[in-house]
Coordinates of C-alpha atoms in Angstrom, one line a residue:
M1292 CA -0.2 0.2 -0.1
N1293 CA 1.3 3.3 -1.1
L1294 CA 1.8 6.4 1.2
R1295 CA -1.2 7.7 -0.9
I1296 CA -3.5 5.6 -0.2
S1297 CA -2.7 5.3 3.3
S1298 CA -3.2 9.3 3.6
L1299 CA -6.9 8.2 2.8
A1300 CA -7.2 5.1 4.7
L1301 CA -5.6 6.8 8.1
F1302 CA -8.3 9.6 7.7
W1303 CA -11.5 7.6 6.8
A1304 CA -10.2 5.4 9.7
G1305 CA -10.2 8.6 12.3
V1306 CA -13.7 9.3 11.1
L1307 CA -15.4 6.1 11.8
M1308 CA -13.6 5.7 14.9
F1309 CA -15.2 9.1 15.9
G1310 CA -18.4 7.6 15.3
V1311 CA -17.6 4.7 17.1
I1312 CA -16.8 7.2 20.0
I1313 CA -19.8 9.2 19.6
L1314 CA -21.8 5.9 19.8
L1315 CA -20.0 4.9 22.9
G1316 CA -20.7 8.6 24.5
G1317 CA -24.0 7.8 25.7
L1318 CA -22.5 4.5 27.4
A1319 CA -19.8 6.0 29.1
E1320 CA -22.3 8.7 31.0
T1321 CA -23.9 5.4 32.7
V1322 CA -21.1 2.8 32.7
N1323 CA -18.9 3.0 35.8
N1324 CA -16.3 0.7 34.5
S1325 CA -12.5 1.4 34.1
V1326 CA -12.4 -1.2 31.7
F1327 CA -14.6 0.8 29.4
D1328 CA -13.2 4.3 30.3
T1329 CA -9.8 2.9 29.3
F1330 CA -11.0 1.8 26.2
F1331 CA -13.0 4.8 25.5
A1332 CA -9.7 6.7 26.6
V1333 CA -7.6 5.0 23.4
L1334 CA -10.8 5.1 21.1
V1335 CA -10.5 8.8 21.4
A1336 CA -7.1 9.1 21.3
S1337 CA -6.6 6.5 18.6
G1338 CA -8.7 8.6 16.3
I1339 CA -7.5 12.3 17.3
L1340 CA -3.8 10.0 16.2
S1341 CA -5.2 8.8 12.8
L1342 CA -6.5 11.7 11.8
L1343 CA -3.1 14.0 12.2
A1344 CA -1.5 11.2 10.6
S1345 CA -3.3 11.3 7.8
F1346 CA -2.9 14.9 7.6
V1347 CA 1.0 14.3 7.8
Q1348 CA 1.3 11.5 5.1
A1349 CA -1.2 13.7 2.6
W1350 CA 1.3 16.7 3.1
R1351 CA 4.5 14.6 2.9
S1352 CA 3.4 12.5 -0.2
K1353 CA 1.6 15.1 -1.9
D1354 CA -1.8 13.4 -1.7
N1355 CA -4.6 15.5 -3.5
R1356 CA -7.4 13.4 -3.2
I1357 CA -7.2 14.2 1.1
L1358 CA -8.5 17.7 0.3
L1359 CA -11.4 16.3 -1.6
S1360 CA -11.8 14.2 0.9
L1361 CA -12.1 16.4 3.4
A1362 CA -14.8 18.8 1.4
L1363 CA -16.8 15.6 0.6
L1364 CA -17.2 15.1 4.1
G1365 CA -18.4 18.4 5.0
V1366 CA -20.9 18.1 2.5
L1367 CA -21.6 14.4 3.5
V1368 CA -22.2 15.2 6.9
D1369 CA -24.8 18.6 6.0
V1370 CA -26.4 16.4 3.3
I1371 CA -27.2 13.7 6.4
F1372 CA -27.9 16.2 8.9
I1373 CA -30.7 17.7 7.2
A1374 CA -31.7 14.5 5.4
V1375 CA -32.7 12.9 8.5
A1376 CA -33.8 15.7 10.4
F1377 CA -36.5 17.2 8.1
S1378 CA -37.6 13.4 7.4
G1379 CA -39.5 12.5 10.1
V1380 CA -37.2 9.8 11.8
A1381 CA -37.7 8.9 15.2
G1382 CA -35.5 11.6 17.3
E1383 CA -32.4 8.9 19.0
A1384 CA -31.1 8.8 15.2
T1385 CA -32.0 12.8 15.0
L1386 CA -29.8 13.4 18.0
M1387 CA -27.0 10.6 16.8
I1388 CA -26.5 12.4 13.7
F1389 CA -26.8 15.7 15.1
F1390 CA -23.7 14.9 17.3
L1391 CA -21.7 13.0 15.1
A1392 CA -21.9 16.1 13.1
L1393 CA -20.1 18.2 15.6
P1394 CA -17.0 17.1 16.3
I1395 CA -16.6 15.7 12.3
S1396 CA -17.5 19.1 11.1
V1397 CA -15.1 20.7 13.5
L1398 CA -12.4 18.7 12.4
T1399 CA -13.1 19.0 8.6
T1400 CA -12.9 22.6 8.6
L1401 CA -9.6 22.7 10.8
F1402 CA -8.4 20.3 8.5
F1403 CA -9.4 21.9 5.3
L1404 CA -8.2 25.4 6.5
I1405 CA -4.6 24.2 7.1
L1406 CA -4.0 22.4 3.9
Y1407 CA -5.9 25.2 1.6
L1408 CA -3.3 27.3 3.2
L1409 CA -0.5 25.2 3.1
A1410 CA -1.1 24.4 -0.6
R1411 CA -2.0 28.1 -1.4
R1412 CA 1.7 28.9 0.0
R1413 CA 3.1 26.1 -2.5
V1414 CA 1.2 27.9 -5.6
A1415 CA 2.6 31.0 -4.4
K1416 CA 6.3 29.5 -4.8
T1417 CA 5.8 27.7 -7.8
V1418 CA 2.9 29.5 -10.5
P1419 CA 3.8 33.1 -11.8
T1420 CA 1.3 35.5 -10.6
E1421 CA -0.5 35.4 -14.1
A1422 CA -1.3 32.0 -13.9
T1423 CA -4.5 32.7 -11.9
S1424 CA -6.8 29.5 -13.1
A1425 CA -4.1 26.8 -12.3
P1426 CA -5.1 24.0 -10.2
L1427 CA -4.8 24.0 -6.6
S1428 CA -2.7 21.2 -5.7
L1429 CA -0.4 19.8 -2.7
D1430 CA 2.3 18.8 -5.8
E1431 CA 4.3 21.4 -6.8
A1432 CA 5.1 19.5 -10.0
V1433 CA 1.4 20.5 -11.1
N1434 CA 0.9 24.0 -10.0
S1435 CA 4.0 24.6 -12.5
G1436 CA 2.3 23.1 -14.7
Q1437 CA 5.3 20.4 -15.1
A1438 CA 2.9 17.2 -14.8
R1439 CA -0.7 16.9 -15.4
P1440 CA -3.1 17.2 -12.5
T1441 CA -4.3 13.7 -10.6
G1442 CA -7.9 15.4 -11.1
H1443 CA -7.9 15.2 -6.9
G1444 CA -7.1 18.5 -6.5
L1445 CA -8.8 21.6 -4.8
G1446 CA -10.1 22.8 -7.9
M1447 CA -13.1 25.2 -8.4
K1448 CA -15.8 22.7 -9.1
V1449 CA -15.1 21.3 -5.6
L1450 CA -15.2 24.8 -4.2
V1451 CA -18.5 25.7 -5.6
I1452 CA -20.0 22.0 -4.4
V1453 CA -18.7 22.9 -0.6
F1454 CA -20.3 26.7 -1.1
I1455 CA -23.2 25.4 -2.2
S1456 CA -24.0 22.8 0.2
G1457 CA -23.2 25.1 3.3
L1458 CA -25.7 27.6 1.7
V1459 CA -28.1 25.6 1.0
A1460 CA -27.8 24.1 4.9
L1461 CA -27.7 27.5 6.3
I1462 CA -31.0 28.7 4.4
L1463 CA -32.8 25.2 5.3
A1464 CA -31.9 25.6 8.6
F1465 CA -33.3 28.9 8.8
V1466 CA -36.6 28.0 7.5
F1467 CA -36.7 25.4 9.8
R1468 CA -35.4 27.2 12.7
E1469 CA -38.3 26.1 15.0
L1470 CA -36.7 22.5 15.9
P1471 CA -34.5 23.1 18.5
F1472 CA -31.7 21.2 17.3
V1473 CA -31.4 22.2 14.0
E1474 CA -31.5 25.9 15.5
G1475 CA -28.8 24.9 17.2
Y1476 CA -26.5 23.5 14.5
S1477 CA -26.9 26.0 12.3
N1478 CA -25.9 28.9 15.2
L1479 CA -22.5 27.0 15.9
F1480 CA -20.2 28.9 14.1
L1481 CA -17.5 26.1 13.6
L1482 CA -19.7 24.2 11.6
R1483 CA -20.6 26.7 8.8
L1484 CA -16.8 28.2 8.7
T1485 CA -15.7 25.6 5.6
P1486 CA -18.3 26.9 2.9
L1487 CA -18.3 30.1 3.8
F1488 CA -14.8 30.2 3.6
A1489 CA -14.6 28.8 0.0
G1490 CA -17.4 31.4 -0.9
M1491 CA -14.6 34.0 0.3
V1492 CA -11.7 32.1 -2.1
I1493 CA -14.4 32.0 -5.2
A1494 CA -15.3 35.5 -5.1
F1495 CA -11.3 36.7 -4.2
H1496 CA -10.7 34.5 -7.0
Y1497 CA -12.9 36.3 -9.6
L1498 CA -11.8 39.4 -7.8
K1499 CA -7.8 39.3 -8.9
R1500 CA -8.8 37.4 -12.5
G1501 CA -8.7 40.0 -15.4
V1502 CA -12.7 40.0 -16.0
S1503 CA -15.1 42.4 -16.9
P1504 CA -15.9 45.4 -13.9
L1505 CA -19.2 44.2 -14.0
V1506 CA -17.9 40.6 -12.6
R1507 CA -15.3 42.2 -10.6
G1508 CA -17.9 44.2 -8.7
A1509 CA -20.2 41.3 -8.1
S1510 CA -17.3 39.6 -6.3
A1511 CA -16.4 42.2 -4.4
I1512 CA -20.4 42.4 -2.9
C1513 CA -20.5 39.2 -2.3
L1514 CA -16.8 39.0 -0.7
V1515 CA -18.3 42.1 1.7
L1516 CA -21.9 39.9 2.4
L1517 CA -19.6 36.6 3.6
F1518 CA -17.7 38.4 5.7
A1519 CA -20.7 40.4 7.5
L1520 CA -22.4 36.4 7.5
A1521 CA -19.4 35.3 8.9
G1522 CA -19.5 37.8 11.6
Y1523 CA -22.9 37.7 12.4
L1524 CA -22.6 33.2 13.0
F1525 CA -19.5 34.1 14.7
Y1526 CA -21.9 36.9 17.1
T1527 CA -24.7 34.4 17.8
F1528 CA -22.2 31.8 18.3
Q1529 CA -20.7 34.0 21.2
V1530 CA -24.1 34.9 23.0
R1531 CA -25.2 31.1 23.4
W1532 CA -21.7 30.4 24.3
N1533 CA -21.3 33.3 26.7
E1534 CA -25.2 32.1 27.9
F1535 CA -24.6 28.7 28.2
K1536 CA -21.2 29.7 30.5
A1537 CA -23.2 31.7 32.8
G1538 CA -26.5 29.4 33.1
I1539 CA -28.7 30.9 31.1
P1540 CA -31.8 28.5 30.2
Y1541 CA -32.2 27.4 26.8
T1542 CA -35.1 29.1 25.3
P1543 CA -37.3 27.2 22.4
Q1544 CA -39.0 28.8 19.9
L1545 CA -42.6 27.2 19.1
P1546 CA -43.9 26.9 15.7
A1547 CA -46.4 29.3 15.1
S1548 CA -49.0 26.7 14.1
M1549 CA -49.2 25.3 17.9
S1550 CA -51.9 26.4 20.3
T1551 CA -50.4 27.5 23.0
N1552 CA -53.6 27.0 25.4
I1553 CA -51.8 25.4 28.1
S1554 CA -54.4 22.8 30.0
T1555 CA -55.4 23.9 33.5
N1556 CA -56.6 20.0 34.0
T1557 CA -56.4 19.9 37.7
D1558 CA -57.7 16.2 37.4
V1559 CA -54.1 14.8 35.6
L1560 CA -52.3 15.2 39.2
S1561 CA -53.9 14.6 42.6
V1562 CA -53.9 17.8 44.9
K1563 CA -53.0 15.3 47.8
G1564 CA -49.7 14.2 47.4
L1565 CA -50.4 13.1 43.8
L1566 CA -52.3 10.2 44.5
P1567 CA -53.1 7.8 41.8
V1568 CA -55.2 9.1 39.1
E1569 CA -58.5 8.3 37.3
G1570 CA -57.4 5.8 34.8
A1571 CA -54.1 4.7 35.6
P1572 CA -53.6 1.0 35.0
V1573 CA -54.2 -1.3 38.5
D1574 CA -51.2 -2.8 40.0
D1575 CA -49.5 -4.0 43.4
L1576 CA -47.4 -1.7 44.8
E1577 CA -46.4 -4.4 46.5
R1578 CA -44.9 -6.0 43.7
W1579 CA -43.1 -2.7 42.2
K1580 CA -39.7 -2.1 42.3
T1581 CA -38.0 0.2 44.3
Y1582 CA -35.0 2.8 43.3
R1583 CA -33.3 4.0 46.4
N1584 CA -30.6 7.1 46.3
E1585 CA -28.4 7.0 49.0
R1586 CA -26.3 10.7 48.3
Y1587 CA -30.0 12.5 48.7
G1588 CA -31.9 10.2 50.8
F1589 CA -34.7 9.2 49.2
A1590 CA -36.8 6.3 47.9
I1591 CA -39.1 6.1 44.6
Q1592 CA -41.3 2.9 43.7
Y1593 CA -42.0 2.1 39.8
P1594 CA -43.4 -0.8 37.7
S1595 CA -41.6 -3.8 37.6
R1596 CA -42.7 -4.6 34.1
G1597 CA -42.3 -2.2 31.3
W1598 CA -40.4 0.5 33.6
E1599 CA -36.8 0.5 33.9
V1600 CA -34.3 3.6 36.0
T1601 CA -31.0 4.9 33.9
M1602 CA -28.7 7.0 35.4
R1603 CA -26.4 9.7 34.6
G1604 CA -22.6 9.2 35.6
N1605 CA -23.2 8.6 40.0
G1606 CA -26.7 10.0 40.2
E1607 CA -25.0 13.7 41.3
A1608 CA -26.1 16.9 40.9
V1609 CA -25.6 18.0 37.7
R1610 CA -25.4 22.1 36.6
A1611 CA -28.8 23.0 35.5
T1612 CA -28.3 23.9 31.9
T1613 CA -26.6 20.4 31.0
Q1614 CA -30.3 19.1 30.2
A1615 CA -29.4 15.7 31.5
E1616 CA -31.2 14.2 34.2
V1617 CA -29.7 12.7 37.7
F1618 CA -32.1 9.3 37.0
T1619 CA -35.0 8.9 34.4
I1620 CA -37.7 6.3 35.3
T1621 CA -39.0 5.6 31.8
T1622 CA -40.9 2.8 29.0
T1623 CA -38.9 0.3 27.9
D1624 CA -41.1 0.1 24.4
G1625 CA -39.6 3.5 23.4
T1626 CA -42.7 5.4 23.9
E1627 CA -40.2 8.1 25.7
D1628 CA -43.3 8.2 28.8
S1629 CA -40.8 8.7 31.4
V1630 CA -40.7 10.1 35.1
A1631 CA -37.3 12.5 35.2
F1632 CA -35.6 14.0 37.9
D1633 CA -33.4 16.8 38.0
I1634 CA -31.7 18.0 41.3
A1635 CA -29.8 21.3 41.4
T1636 CA -27.8 22.6 44.6
L1637 CA -27.9 26.4 45.8
G1638 CA -25.0 27.9 45.6
S1639 CA -23.0 25.2 44.1
D1640 CA -20.6 26.4 41.4
R1641 CA -22.6 23.3 39.0
L1642 CA -25.8 25.8 38.8
G1643 CA -24.1 28.4 36.8
S1644 CA -23.9 32.1 37.5
Y1645 CA -27.3 32.9 36.4
Y1646 CA -28.9 30.9 39.2
A1647 CA -26.3 32.3 41.5
S1648 CA -29.0 34.9 42.8
A1649 CA -31.3 31.8 43.9
K1650 CA -31.9 31.8 47.6
N1651 CA -34.8 29.4 47.5
V1652 CA -37.2 27.4 45.2
S1653 CA -39.3 30.2 44.4
D1654 CA -36.2 32.5 43.2
Y1655 CA -35.4 29.6 41.1
L1656 CA -38.4 29.1 39.2
K1657 CA -38.4 33.3 38.3
L1658 CA -35.5 33.0 36.8
I1659 CA -36.4 29.8 34.3
P1660 CA -38.6 31.5 31.0
A1661 CA -42.0 31.0 31.1
T1662 CA -42.4 32.7 26.9
D1663 CA -40.3 31.8 24.0
Q1664 CA -38.7 33.9 21.9
N1665 CA -41.5 35.3 20.4
G1666 CA -43.3 35.9 23.9
R1667 CA -45.7 33.1 23.4
T1668 CA -46.8 30.9 26.4
L1669 CA -43.5 28.2 27.7
R1670 CA -45.3 27.2 31.0
K1671 CA -48.2 27.9 33.3
F1672 CA -48.3 28.0 37.2
I1673 CA -50.9 25.9 38.1
Q1674 CA -51.3 25.3 41.8
M1675 CA -49.4 24.7 44.9
I1676 CA -49.2 20.5 45.2
T1677 CA -47.2 18.5 47.8
V1678 CA -44.5 16.2 48.0
D1679 CA -44.0 13.6 50.8
G1680 CA -45.3 16.6 52.8
Q1681 CA -43.1 18.9 51.1
E1682 CA -44.8 22.2 49.1
A1683 CA -43.8 21.8 45.7
Y1684 CA -45.1 24.1 42.8
W1685 CA -47.0 22.4 39.5
Y1686 CA -46.3 23.6 36.6
Q1687 CA -47.6 22.7 33.2
T1688 CA -45.5 23.3 30.3
Y1689 CA -44.5 22.3 26.6
V1690 CA -40.8 20.3 25.8
W1691 CA -39.7 18.8 22.6
A1692 CA -40.1 15.0 22.4
V1693 CA -37.2 13.7 20.9
A1694 CA -38.7 10.1 19.7
K1695 CA -42.4 12.0 18.6
Q1696 CA -40.4 14.9 16.8
K1697 CA -42.9 17.5 18.4
Y1698 CA -43.6 19.6 21.4
V1699 CA -45.7 17.9 23.8
W1700 CA -47.8 19.0 26.9
S1701 CA -45.9 17.9 30.4
S1702 CA -46.0 18.1 33.8
K1703 CA -42.8 19.9 35.9
V1704 CA -43.1 19.4 40.0
Y1705 CA -40.4 21.6 41.8
W1706 CA -39.4 21.5 45.6
Q1707 CA -36.9 22.3 48.0
H1708 CA -35.4 20.1 50.4
G1709 CA -32.6 21.7 52.3
N1710 CA -30.3 23.4 49.6
D1711 CA -31.3 20.8 47.1
I1712 CA -34.2 21.5 44.5
Y1713 CA -35.9 18.7 42.8
E1714 CA -37.4 19.0 39.6
V1715 CA -39.4 16.4 38.0
S1716 CA -40.7 16.1 34.6
I1717 CA -43.6 13.8 33.7
S1718 CA -44.2 13.7 30.4
D1719 CA -47.4 13.5 28.5
P1720 CA -49.1 12.9 31.8
L1721 CA -52.3 12.3 30.0
A1722 CA -51.4 10.0 27.7
N1723 CA -50.3 7.8 30.5
A1724 CA -51.1 8.0 34.1
V1725 CA -49.0 5.9 35.4
S1726 CA -46.2 8.5 35.3
S1727 CA -48.2 10.6 38.0
Q1728 CA -49.1 7.5 40.2
I1729 CA -44.8 6.9 40.2
L1730 CA -44.1 9.7 41.8
S1731 CA -47.2 9.4 44.1
T1732 CA -44.7 6.8 45.7
F1733 CA -41.7 9.5 46.6
K1734 CA -40.2 9.5 50.2
F1735 CA -37.0 10.6 51.9
T1736 CA -35.7 8.5 53.6
K1737 CA -33.5 10.8 55.3

């Protein structure tokens, strides 16, 4: 196997390893196993080293195909993400593609920029300034006209493909920005850097060539617009990043066609300690399983059939903006009916600076957005209830159901125990009354 093939093999092997890393990432959150952690770390290191080796091999062997592979990979990520996001496929696959797109797109961008700049440097050394139409290659012999292009260089056609695909992805992401994962994808500056850079190269190319004043003027305008778009994306990225670091909660945008008349049906949950509601399946509580959390001192029961408990890490309190539960009691049939527990500790660094002023659960709730970006109602206070003798706030709200690919009605219950704030999300309780029956079994053990 020669060096040119080796560079491509290393590159795609690195991409494959990063795909496996994403797939195993979910397990890394729940599995506390030193062997698994070691394997995961080795896989991450191998993926990075493989990509770095492919870069070095491509540069040393003048392998132009690595440039084409990087460009096409960026296009492929966009195409797959858009296809999955707008096809109505169950959300597990959508989110997997989204998180797979993040590291691949960032690495693609960095490799693309580095190799492109190095190739331009070689072109500048070997090609006369008047030969502006020469192919962009890592091989000086091709740049100087002493050898024929292999067809794998980064020519104008590839730049146009990269630019158009990225532009289409941005437009679609803007049109369908009501989907939360699409909005997040479009606002990440690094993911859009490669197509914008390709567009700038195209505009700059025609700006320098001996073409008509009209074409040069259009190229100059396009160049300014692309720089402005890049600046806007960078600004939005910085705003979102600063909000994330401060712990500011994400505010979604509800679809315009969606009704925001939140139900105030108090029959959904019993006021007296969240007792089983009418219509809940009769089940012998003595045969239910019990989940105990020794760290926070509580226990809760759940049906022995069709339900299971999944935990994040060691069941520790997490930062409010992570959108990851300490533990979740969920159905095993894939319907996403669940009772999810988040625990936030007042005064903790994990809570984020946005919530630093909160002294109690009432202060905490005032900081959570009640409307979306257009002022439409996201959540509504229903009434005070009790959970194991503790006063609790009952809200009804809209949340994004990943598996159902739509916003659904949900209940959230908040209460304080010591310095810990408990946030319990009951997914679609109107459709599954067992969820509120599960919450009625919650008891503090210390």
